[in-house]
Coordinates of C-alpha atoms and ligand atoms in Angstrom, one line a residue:
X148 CA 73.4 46.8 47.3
X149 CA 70.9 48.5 49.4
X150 CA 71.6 49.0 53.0
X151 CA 69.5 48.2 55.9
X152 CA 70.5 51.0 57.8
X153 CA 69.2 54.7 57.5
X154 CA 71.2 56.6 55.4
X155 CA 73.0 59.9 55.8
X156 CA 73.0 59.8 59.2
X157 CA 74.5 62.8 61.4
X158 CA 74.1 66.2 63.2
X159 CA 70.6 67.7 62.0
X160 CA 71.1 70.7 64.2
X161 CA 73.1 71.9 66.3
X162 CA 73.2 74.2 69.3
X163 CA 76.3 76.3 71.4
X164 CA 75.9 78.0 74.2
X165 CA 78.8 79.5 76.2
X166 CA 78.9 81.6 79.6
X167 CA 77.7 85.4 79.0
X168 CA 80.6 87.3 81.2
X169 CA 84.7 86.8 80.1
X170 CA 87.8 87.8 81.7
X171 CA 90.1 88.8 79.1
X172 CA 93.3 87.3 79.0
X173 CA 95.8 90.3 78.7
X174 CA 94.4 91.8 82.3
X175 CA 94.9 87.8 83.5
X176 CA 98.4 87.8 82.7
X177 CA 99.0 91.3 84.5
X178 CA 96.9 89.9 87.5
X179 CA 98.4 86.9 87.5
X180 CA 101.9 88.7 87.3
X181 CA 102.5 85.9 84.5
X182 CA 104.5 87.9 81.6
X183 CA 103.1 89.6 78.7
X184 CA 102.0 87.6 75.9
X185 CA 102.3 84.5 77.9
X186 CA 98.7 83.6 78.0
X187 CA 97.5 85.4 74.6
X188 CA 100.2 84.4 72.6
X189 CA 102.3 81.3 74.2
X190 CA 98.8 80.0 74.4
X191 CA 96.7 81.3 72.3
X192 CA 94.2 82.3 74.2
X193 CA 92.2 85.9 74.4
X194 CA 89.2 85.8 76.3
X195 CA 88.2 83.0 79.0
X196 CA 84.3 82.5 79.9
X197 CA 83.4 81.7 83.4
X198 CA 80.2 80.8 85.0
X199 CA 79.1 82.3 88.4
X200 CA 77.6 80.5 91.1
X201 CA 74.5 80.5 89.3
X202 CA 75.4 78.5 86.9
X203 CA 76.3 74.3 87.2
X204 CA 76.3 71.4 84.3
X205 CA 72.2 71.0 84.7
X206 CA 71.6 74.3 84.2
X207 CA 74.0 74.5 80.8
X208 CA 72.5 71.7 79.5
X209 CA 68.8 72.9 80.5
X210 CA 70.0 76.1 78.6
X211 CA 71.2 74.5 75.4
X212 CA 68.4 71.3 75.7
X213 CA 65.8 74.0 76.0
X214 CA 67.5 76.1 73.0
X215 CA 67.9 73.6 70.3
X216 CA 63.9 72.6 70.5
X217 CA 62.9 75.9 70.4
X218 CA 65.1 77.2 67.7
X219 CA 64.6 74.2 65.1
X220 CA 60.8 73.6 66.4
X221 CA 61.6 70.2 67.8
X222 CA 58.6 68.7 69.7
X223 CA 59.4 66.8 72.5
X224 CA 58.2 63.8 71.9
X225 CA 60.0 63.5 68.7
X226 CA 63.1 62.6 71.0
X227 CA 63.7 59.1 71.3
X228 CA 67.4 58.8 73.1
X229 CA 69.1 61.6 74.9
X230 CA 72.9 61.1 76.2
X231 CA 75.4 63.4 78.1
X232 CA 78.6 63.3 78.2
X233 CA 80.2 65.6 80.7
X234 CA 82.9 65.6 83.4
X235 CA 81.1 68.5 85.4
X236 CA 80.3 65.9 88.5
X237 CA 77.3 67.7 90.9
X238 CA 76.0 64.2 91.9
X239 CA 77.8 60.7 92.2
X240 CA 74.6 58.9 91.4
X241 CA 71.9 61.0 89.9
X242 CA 72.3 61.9 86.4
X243 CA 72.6 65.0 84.3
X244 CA 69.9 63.1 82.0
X245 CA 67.6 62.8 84.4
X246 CA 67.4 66.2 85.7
X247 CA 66.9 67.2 81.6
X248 CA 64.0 65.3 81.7
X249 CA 62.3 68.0 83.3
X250 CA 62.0 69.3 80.2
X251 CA 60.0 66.3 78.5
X252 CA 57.7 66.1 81.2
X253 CA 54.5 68.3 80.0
X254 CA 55.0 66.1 76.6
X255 CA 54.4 63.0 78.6
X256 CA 57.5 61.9 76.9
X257 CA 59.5 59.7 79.1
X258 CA 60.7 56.7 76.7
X259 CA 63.5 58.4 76.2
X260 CA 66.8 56.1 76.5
X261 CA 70.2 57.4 77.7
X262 CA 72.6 58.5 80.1
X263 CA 75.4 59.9 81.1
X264 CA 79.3 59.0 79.6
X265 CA 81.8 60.6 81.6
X266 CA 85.6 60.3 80.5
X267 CA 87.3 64.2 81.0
X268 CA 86.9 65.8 77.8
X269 CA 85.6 62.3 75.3
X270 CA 82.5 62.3 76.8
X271 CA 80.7 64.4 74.3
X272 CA 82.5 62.1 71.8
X273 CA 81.3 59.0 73.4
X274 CA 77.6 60.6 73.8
X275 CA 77.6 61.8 70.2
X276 CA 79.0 58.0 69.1
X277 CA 76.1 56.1 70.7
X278 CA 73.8 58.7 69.5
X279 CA 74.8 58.0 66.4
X280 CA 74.8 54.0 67.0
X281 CA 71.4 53.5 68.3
X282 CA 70.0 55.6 65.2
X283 CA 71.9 52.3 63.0
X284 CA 71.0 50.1 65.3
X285 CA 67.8 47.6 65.6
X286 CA 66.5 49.5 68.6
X287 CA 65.8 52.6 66.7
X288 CA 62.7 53.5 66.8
X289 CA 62.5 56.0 64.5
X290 CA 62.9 58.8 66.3
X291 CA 65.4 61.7 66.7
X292 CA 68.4 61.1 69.2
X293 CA 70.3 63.9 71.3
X294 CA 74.2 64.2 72.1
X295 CA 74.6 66.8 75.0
X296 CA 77.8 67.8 76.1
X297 CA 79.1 70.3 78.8
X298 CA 81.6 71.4 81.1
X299 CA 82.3 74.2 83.3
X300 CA 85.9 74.1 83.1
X301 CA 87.9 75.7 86.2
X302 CA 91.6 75.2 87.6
X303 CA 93.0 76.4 90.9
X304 CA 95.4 79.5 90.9
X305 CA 97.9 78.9 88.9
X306 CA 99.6 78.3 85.4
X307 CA 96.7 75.9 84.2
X308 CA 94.0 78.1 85.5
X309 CA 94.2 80.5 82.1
X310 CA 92.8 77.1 80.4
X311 CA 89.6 77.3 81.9
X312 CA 86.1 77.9 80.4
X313 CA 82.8 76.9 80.1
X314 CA 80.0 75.9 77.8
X315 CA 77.6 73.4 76.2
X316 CA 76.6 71.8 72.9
X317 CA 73.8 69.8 71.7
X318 CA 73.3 68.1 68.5
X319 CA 70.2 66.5 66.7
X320 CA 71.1 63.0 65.5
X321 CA 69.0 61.4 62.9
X322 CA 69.1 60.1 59.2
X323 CA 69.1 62.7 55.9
X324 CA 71.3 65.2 58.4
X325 CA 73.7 68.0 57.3
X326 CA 76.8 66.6 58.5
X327 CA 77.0 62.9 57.9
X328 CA 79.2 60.3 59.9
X329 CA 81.5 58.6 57.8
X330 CA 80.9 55.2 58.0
X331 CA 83.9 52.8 58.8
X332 CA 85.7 55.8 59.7
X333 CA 86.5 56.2 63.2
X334 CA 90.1 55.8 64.9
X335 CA 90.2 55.1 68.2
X336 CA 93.2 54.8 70.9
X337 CA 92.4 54.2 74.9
X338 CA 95.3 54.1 77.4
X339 CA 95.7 54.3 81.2
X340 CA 97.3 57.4 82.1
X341 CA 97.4 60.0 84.9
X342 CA 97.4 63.3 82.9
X343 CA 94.7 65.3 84.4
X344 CA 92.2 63.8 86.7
X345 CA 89.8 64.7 89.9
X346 CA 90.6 62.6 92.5
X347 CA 88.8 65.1 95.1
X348 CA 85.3 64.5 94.9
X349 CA 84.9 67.6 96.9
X350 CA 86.5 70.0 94.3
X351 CA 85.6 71.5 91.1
X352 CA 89.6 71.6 90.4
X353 CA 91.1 68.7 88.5
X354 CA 94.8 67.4 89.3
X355 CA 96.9 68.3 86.6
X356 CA 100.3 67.0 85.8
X357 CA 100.9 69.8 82.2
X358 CA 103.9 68.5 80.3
X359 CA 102.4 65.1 80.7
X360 CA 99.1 65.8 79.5
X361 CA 100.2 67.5 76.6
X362 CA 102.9 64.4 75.4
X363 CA 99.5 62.4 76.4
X364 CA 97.3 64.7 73.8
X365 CA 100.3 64.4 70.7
X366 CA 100.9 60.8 71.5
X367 CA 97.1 60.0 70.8
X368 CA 97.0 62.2 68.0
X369 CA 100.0 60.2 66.4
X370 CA 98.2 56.6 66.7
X371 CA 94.6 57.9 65.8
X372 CA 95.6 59.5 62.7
X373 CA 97.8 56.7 61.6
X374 CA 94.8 53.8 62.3
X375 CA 92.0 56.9 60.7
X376 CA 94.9 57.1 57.5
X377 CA 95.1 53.5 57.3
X378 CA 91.4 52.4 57.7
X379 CA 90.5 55.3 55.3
X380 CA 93.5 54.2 52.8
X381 CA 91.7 50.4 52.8
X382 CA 87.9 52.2 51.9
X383 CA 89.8 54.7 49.3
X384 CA 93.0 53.3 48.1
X385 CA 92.7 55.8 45.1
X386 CA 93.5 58.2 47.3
X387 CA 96.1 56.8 49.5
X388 CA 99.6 58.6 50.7
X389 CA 97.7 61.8 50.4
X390 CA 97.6 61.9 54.2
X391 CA 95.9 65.6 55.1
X392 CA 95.0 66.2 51.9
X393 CA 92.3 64.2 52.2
X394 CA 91.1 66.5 54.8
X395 CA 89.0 69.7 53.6
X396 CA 89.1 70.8 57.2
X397 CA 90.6 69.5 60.3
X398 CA 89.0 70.3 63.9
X399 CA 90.8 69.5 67.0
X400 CA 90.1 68.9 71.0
X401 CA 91.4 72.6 71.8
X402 CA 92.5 73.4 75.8
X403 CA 94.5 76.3 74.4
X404 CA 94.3 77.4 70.4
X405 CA 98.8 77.2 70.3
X406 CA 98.2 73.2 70.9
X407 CA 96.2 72.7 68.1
X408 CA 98.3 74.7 65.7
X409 CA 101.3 72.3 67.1
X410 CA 99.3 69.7 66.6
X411 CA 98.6 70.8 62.8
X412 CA 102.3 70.8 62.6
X413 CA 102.3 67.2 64.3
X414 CA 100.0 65.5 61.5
X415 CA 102.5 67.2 59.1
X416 CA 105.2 65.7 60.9
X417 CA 103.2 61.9 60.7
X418 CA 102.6 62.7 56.7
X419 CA 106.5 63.3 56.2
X420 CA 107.5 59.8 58.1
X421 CA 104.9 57.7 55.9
X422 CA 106.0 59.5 53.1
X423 CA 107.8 57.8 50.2
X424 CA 111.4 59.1 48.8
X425 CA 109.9 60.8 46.1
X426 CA 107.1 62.2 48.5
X427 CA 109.6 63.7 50.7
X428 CA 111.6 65.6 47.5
X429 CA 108.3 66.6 46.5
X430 CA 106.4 67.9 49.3
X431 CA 108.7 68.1 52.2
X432 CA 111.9 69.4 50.6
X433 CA 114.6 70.9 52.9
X434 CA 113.4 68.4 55.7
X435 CA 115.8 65.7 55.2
X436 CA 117.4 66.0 58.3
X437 CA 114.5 64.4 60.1
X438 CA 114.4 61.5 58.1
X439 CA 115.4 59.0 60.9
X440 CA 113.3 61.2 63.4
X441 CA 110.8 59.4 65.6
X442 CA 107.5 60.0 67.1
X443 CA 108.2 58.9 70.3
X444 CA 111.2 60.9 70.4
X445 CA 109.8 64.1 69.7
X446 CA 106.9 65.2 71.7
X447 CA 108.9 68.3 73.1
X448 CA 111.8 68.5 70.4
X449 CA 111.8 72.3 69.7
X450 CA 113.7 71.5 66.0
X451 CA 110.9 69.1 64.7
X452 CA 108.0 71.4 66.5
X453 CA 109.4 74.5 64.5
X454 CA 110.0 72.9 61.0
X455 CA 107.1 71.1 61.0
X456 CA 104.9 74.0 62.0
X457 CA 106.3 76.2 59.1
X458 CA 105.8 73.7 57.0
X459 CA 102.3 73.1 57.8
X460 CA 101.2 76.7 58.1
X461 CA 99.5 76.9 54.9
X462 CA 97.3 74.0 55.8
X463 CA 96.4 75.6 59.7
X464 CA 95.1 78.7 57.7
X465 CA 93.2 77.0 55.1
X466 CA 91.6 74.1 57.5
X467 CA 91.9 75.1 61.1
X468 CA 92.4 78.5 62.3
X469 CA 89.1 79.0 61.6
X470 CA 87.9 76.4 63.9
X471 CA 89.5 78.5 66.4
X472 CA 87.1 80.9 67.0
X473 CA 85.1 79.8 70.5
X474 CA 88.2 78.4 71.8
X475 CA 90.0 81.8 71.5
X476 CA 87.0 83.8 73.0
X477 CA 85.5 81.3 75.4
X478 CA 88.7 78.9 76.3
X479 CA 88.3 75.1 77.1
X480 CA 85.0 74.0 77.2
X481 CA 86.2 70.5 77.9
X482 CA 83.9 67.7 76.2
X483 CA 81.7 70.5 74.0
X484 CA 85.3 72.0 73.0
X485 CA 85.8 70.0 69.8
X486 CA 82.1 70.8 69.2
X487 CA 82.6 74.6 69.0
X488 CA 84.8 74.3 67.0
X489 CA 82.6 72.6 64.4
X490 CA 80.2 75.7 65.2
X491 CA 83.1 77.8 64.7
X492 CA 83.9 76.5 61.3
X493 CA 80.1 76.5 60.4
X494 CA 79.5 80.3 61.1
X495 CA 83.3 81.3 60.1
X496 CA 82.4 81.6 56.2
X497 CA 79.6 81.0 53.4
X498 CA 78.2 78.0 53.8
X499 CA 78.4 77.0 50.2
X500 CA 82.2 76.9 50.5
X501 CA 82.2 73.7 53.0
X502 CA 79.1 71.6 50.5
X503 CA 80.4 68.2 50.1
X504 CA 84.0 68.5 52.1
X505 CA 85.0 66.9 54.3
X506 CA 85.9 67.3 57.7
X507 CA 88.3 65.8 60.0
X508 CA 87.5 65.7 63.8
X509 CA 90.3 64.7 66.7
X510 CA 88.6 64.2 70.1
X511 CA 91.0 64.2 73.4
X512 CA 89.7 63.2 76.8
X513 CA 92.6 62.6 79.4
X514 CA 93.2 59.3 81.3
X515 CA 93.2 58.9 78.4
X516 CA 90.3 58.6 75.2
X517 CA 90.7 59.5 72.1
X518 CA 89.4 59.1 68.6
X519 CA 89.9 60.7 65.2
X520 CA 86.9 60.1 62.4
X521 CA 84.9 62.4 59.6
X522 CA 82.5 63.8 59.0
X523 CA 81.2 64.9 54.9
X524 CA 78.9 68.0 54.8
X525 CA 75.4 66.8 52.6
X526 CA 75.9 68.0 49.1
X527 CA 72.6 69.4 49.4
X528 CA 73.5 73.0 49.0
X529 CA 70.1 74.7 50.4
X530 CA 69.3 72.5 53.3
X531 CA 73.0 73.1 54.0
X532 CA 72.4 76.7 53.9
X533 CA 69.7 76.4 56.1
X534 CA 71.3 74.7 58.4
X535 CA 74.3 77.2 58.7
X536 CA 71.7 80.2 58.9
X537 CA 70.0 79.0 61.9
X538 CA 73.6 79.5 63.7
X539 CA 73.1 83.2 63.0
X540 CA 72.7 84.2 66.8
X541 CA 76.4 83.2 67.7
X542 CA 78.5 86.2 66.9
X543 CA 75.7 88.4 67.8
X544 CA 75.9 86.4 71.4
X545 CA 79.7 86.3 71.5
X546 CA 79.4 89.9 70.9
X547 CA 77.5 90.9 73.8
X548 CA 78.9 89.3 76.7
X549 CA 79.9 90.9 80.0
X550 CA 83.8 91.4 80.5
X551 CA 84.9 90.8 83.9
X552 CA 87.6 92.8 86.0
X553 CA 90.5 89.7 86.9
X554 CA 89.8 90.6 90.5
X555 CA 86.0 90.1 90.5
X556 CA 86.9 86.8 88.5
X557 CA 89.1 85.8 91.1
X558 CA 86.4 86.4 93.7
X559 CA 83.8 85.0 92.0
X560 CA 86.1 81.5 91.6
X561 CA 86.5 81.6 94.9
X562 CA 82.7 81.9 96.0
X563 CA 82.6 78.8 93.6
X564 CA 85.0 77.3 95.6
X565 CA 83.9 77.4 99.0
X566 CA 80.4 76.2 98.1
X567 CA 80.6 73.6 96.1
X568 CA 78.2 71.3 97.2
X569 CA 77.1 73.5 100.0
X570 CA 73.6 72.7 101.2
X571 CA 71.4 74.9 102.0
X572 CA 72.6 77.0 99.5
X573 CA 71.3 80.5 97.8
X574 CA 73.7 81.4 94.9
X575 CA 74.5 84.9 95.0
X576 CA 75.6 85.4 91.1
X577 CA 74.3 88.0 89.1
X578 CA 70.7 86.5 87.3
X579 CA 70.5 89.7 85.4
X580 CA 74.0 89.3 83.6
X581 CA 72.8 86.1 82.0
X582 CA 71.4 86.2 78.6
X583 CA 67.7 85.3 77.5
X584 CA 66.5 82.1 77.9
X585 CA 69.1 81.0 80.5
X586 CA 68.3 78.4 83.2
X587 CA 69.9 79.3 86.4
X588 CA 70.7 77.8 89.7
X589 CA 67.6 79.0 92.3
X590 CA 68.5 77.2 95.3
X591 CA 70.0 73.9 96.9
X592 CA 67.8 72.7 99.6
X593 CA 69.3 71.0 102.9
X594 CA 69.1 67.7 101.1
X595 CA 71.1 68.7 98.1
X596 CA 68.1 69.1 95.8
X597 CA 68.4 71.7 93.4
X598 CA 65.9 73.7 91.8
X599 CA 66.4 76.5 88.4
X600 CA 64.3 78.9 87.1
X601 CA 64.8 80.4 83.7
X602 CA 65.6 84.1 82.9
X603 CA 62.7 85.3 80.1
X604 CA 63.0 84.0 76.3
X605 CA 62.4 86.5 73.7
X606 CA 59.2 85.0 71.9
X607 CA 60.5 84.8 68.1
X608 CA 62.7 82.2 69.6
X609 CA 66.3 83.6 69.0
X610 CA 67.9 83.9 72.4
Ligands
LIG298 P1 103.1 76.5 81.9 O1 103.9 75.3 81.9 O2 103.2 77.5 83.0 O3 103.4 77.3 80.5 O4 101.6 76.2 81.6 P2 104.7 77.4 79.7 O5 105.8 77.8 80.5 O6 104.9 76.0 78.9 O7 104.3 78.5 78.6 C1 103.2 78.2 77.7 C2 103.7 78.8 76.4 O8 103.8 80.2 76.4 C3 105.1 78.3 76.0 O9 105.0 78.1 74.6 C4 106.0 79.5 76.3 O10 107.2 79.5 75.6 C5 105.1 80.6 76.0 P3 105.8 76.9 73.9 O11 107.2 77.1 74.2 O12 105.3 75.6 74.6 O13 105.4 77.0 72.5 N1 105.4 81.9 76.7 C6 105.3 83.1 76.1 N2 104.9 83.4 74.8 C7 104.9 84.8 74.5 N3 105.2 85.7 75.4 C8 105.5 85.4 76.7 C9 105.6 84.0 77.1 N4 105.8 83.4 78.2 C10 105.7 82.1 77.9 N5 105.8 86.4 77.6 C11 100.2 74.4 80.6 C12 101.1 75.6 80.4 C13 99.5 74.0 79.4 C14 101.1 73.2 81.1 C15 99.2 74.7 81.8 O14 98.4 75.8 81.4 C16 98.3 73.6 82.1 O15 98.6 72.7 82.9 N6 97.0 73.5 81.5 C17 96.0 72.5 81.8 C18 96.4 71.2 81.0 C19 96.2 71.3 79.5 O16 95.5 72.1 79.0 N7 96.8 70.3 78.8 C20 96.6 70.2 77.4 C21 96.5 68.7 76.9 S1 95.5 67.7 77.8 C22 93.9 68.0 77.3 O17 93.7 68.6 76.3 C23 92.8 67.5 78.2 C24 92.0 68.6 78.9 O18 91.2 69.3 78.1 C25 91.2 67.9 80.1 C26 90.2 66.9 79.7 O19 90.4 66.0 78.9 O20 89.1 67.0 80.3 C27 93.0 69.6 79.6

């Protein structure tokens, strides 16, 4: 039966960007007088990018808007819907979409539908989702569609604030893509609860409440994979009661990388309690002492957490760790963070290895969103090649960014702080420490309009 809808549909491109100066977490811990191996190890975390005052959400997605075009040779006008999902708030009314249409105005573009989705973290997800809708939908006209997602991630002094970051993604939605949606495929579970939030309009700093947004994170995880097992067990029942190894690769939501390997451990853990008898002696011998375990029981139960993260340590090497990478190096970019680590998966080994796999995603937004779908890479082994290679500039950029003393960090935060939504205002960040091709924060006049400029590209397009 042929389908009325495009086919293959997905990310055609996509584009990272993340802030060019780091503090590194070893001199945070020391600094913060938190013990050694706290922050790197406890969390998993080694290197945190930050943004100065010269950077804010328009200017990331400006950046990475302005990027992906230029890199892939998309014209303008070839954009028919653009969305953003961010929680980055600079203005209660005006959107983040509207300020990128800056960009489309010498193309005379301006049918361009889309806003911006804000939910913490699952806004990117949400963006990316009706990206992805409108291209199946009867308003498509055609065209190309655009998820953006970014966040400048910062916390107030204090244990969360090693869980910061910063960064930006944008993907190219269309038909005939590289990574195709799965269709049918997508787990979703939506609950009221106050995990992490920002109640003060006024700060950049969310309210935080740690333990509880962690049992918030696993909790989700639990109900999304066992809907995304069940709906996928109904559309492959060939291949049911295989649980993660239907998986080829699994890619989480990542505020600190020692969550997601837990979390590897907690799908394990989900596996083992749908499991048959003869399941268990197979695959999970020597656990039989959690047989009458339960989810809701276990969120912080140190027993379960360990067995079930020895147990799935073979499958964190093979189909996560490398997903890792930006999270490690940048930290939490909130709703790009599941995002980069798709780029880090991409650019973390030859491409041929990943044709025709497929990939597991788990997006976490508190308050709470969440969904779990997948994605199969096109069988197509040279477009998929091509695709990879045009993600050749992210080491290379990881590479070469600034590191930061803790102190100057700390002042810099602070500078962040006490003019947030200042007006008139003259950022004071360094313009020189950003990296080609960056849009920057010029001014904010008395009646909060801001204006950016852009440090110079380098003309063969790679910035
Ligand atoms: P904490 O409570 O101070 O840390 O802050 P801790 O005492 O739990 O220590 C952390 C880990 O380090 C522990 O590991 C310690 O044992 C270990 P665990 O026992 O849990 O495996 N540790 C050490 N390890 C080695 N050497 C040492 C050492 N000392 C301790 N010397 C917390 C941690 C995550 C609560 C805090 O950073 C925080 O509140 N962060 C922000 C909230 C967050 O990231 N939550 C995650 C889930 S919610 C989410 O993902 C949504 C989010 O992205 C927002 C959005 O959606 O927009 C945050």
């Amino acid at each position: 039966m042929s389908s009325r809808w495009p086919e293959n549909v997905g990310i055609r491109a996509i584009e990272v960007l993340f802030p060019a100066q780091y503090v590194d977490q070893a001199e945070l811990e020391q600094f913060d007088g938190a013990s050694a191996g706290k922050y790197t190890i406890g969390l998993g975390q080694a290197k945190m990018g930050f943004c100065s005052d010269r950077e804010d959400v328009n200017s990331l997605c400006l950046t990475v808007v302005s990027r992906l075009l230029e890199r892939h040779h998309i014209k303008h006008t070839e954009i028919g819907r653009l969305e953003v999902g961010t929680e980055t708030i600079v203005d209660k009314s005006k959107s983040v979409k509207s300020v990128l249409m800056q960009l489309f105005a010498e193309s005379g573009n301006t049918d361009i539908e889309g806003i911006d989705t804000t939910n913490a973290c699952y806004g990117g997800t949400a963006a990316l989702f009706n990206a992805l809708n409108w291209i199946e939908s009867s308003s498509w006209d055609g065209r190309y569609a655009l998820a953006v997602c970014a966040d400048i991630a910062v916390y107030a002094k204090g244990a969360a604030r090693p869980t910061g970051g910063a960064g930006a993604i944008a993907m190219l939605v269309g038909p005939q893509a590289a990574l195709i949606f799965e269709r049918g495929l997508r787990a979703t579970h939506m609950e009221h609860a106050y995990d992490f939030y920002k109640p003060d309009l006024s700060s950049e700093y969310p309210t935080v409440d740690g333990k509880l947004s962690i049992q918030c994170y696993l909790s989700a995880l639990d109900i999304c994979y066992r809907l995304y097992r069940k709906k996928f067990e109904k559309q492959h029942p060939e291949q049911s009661q295989r649980g993660l190894q239907n998986f080829d690769a699994i890619l989480f939501h990542t505020p600190f990388c020692k969550l997601v390997q837990k979390s590897v451990g907690r799908l394990s853990f989900n596996d083992f309690l749908l499991s048959s008898e003869q399941q268990r002696l197979e695959h999970f011998a020597g656990l039989e002492r959690f047989n009458s375990a339960t989810l809701e029981s276990t969120y912080f139960d140190r027993d379960v957490e360990k067995a079930f993260l020895a147990q799935s340590a073979e499958v964190f090497a093979s189909k996560t760790k490398k997903s890792l990478l930006l999270a490690n190096q940048v930290g939490n970019m909130y709703t790009p963070s599941v995002y980069s680590g798709l780029v880090s998966l991409l650019i973390g080994g030859p491409a041929a290895d990943l044709v025709g796999k497929r990939i597991g995603v788990f997006s976490y937004g508190s308050g709470l969103a969440a969904s779990m779908y997948s994605i199969k890479v096109t069988q197509d082994v040279t477009a998929f090649e091509k695709f990879v290679a045009k993600l050749d500039y992210v080491l290379p950029l990881l590479n070469a960014r600034e590191k930061i003393a803790p102190e100057q960090f700390s002042a810099l935060m602070e500078v962040r702080e006490r003019n947030n939504h200042a007006a008139p205002y003259t950022p004071t960040g360094s313009i020189s420490a950003l990296s080609p091709g960056t849009y920057y924060l010029k001014d904010v006049d008395a009646l909060h309009r801001r204006s950016y400029d852009r440090t110079p590209t380098i003309t063969n397009g790679v910035h």
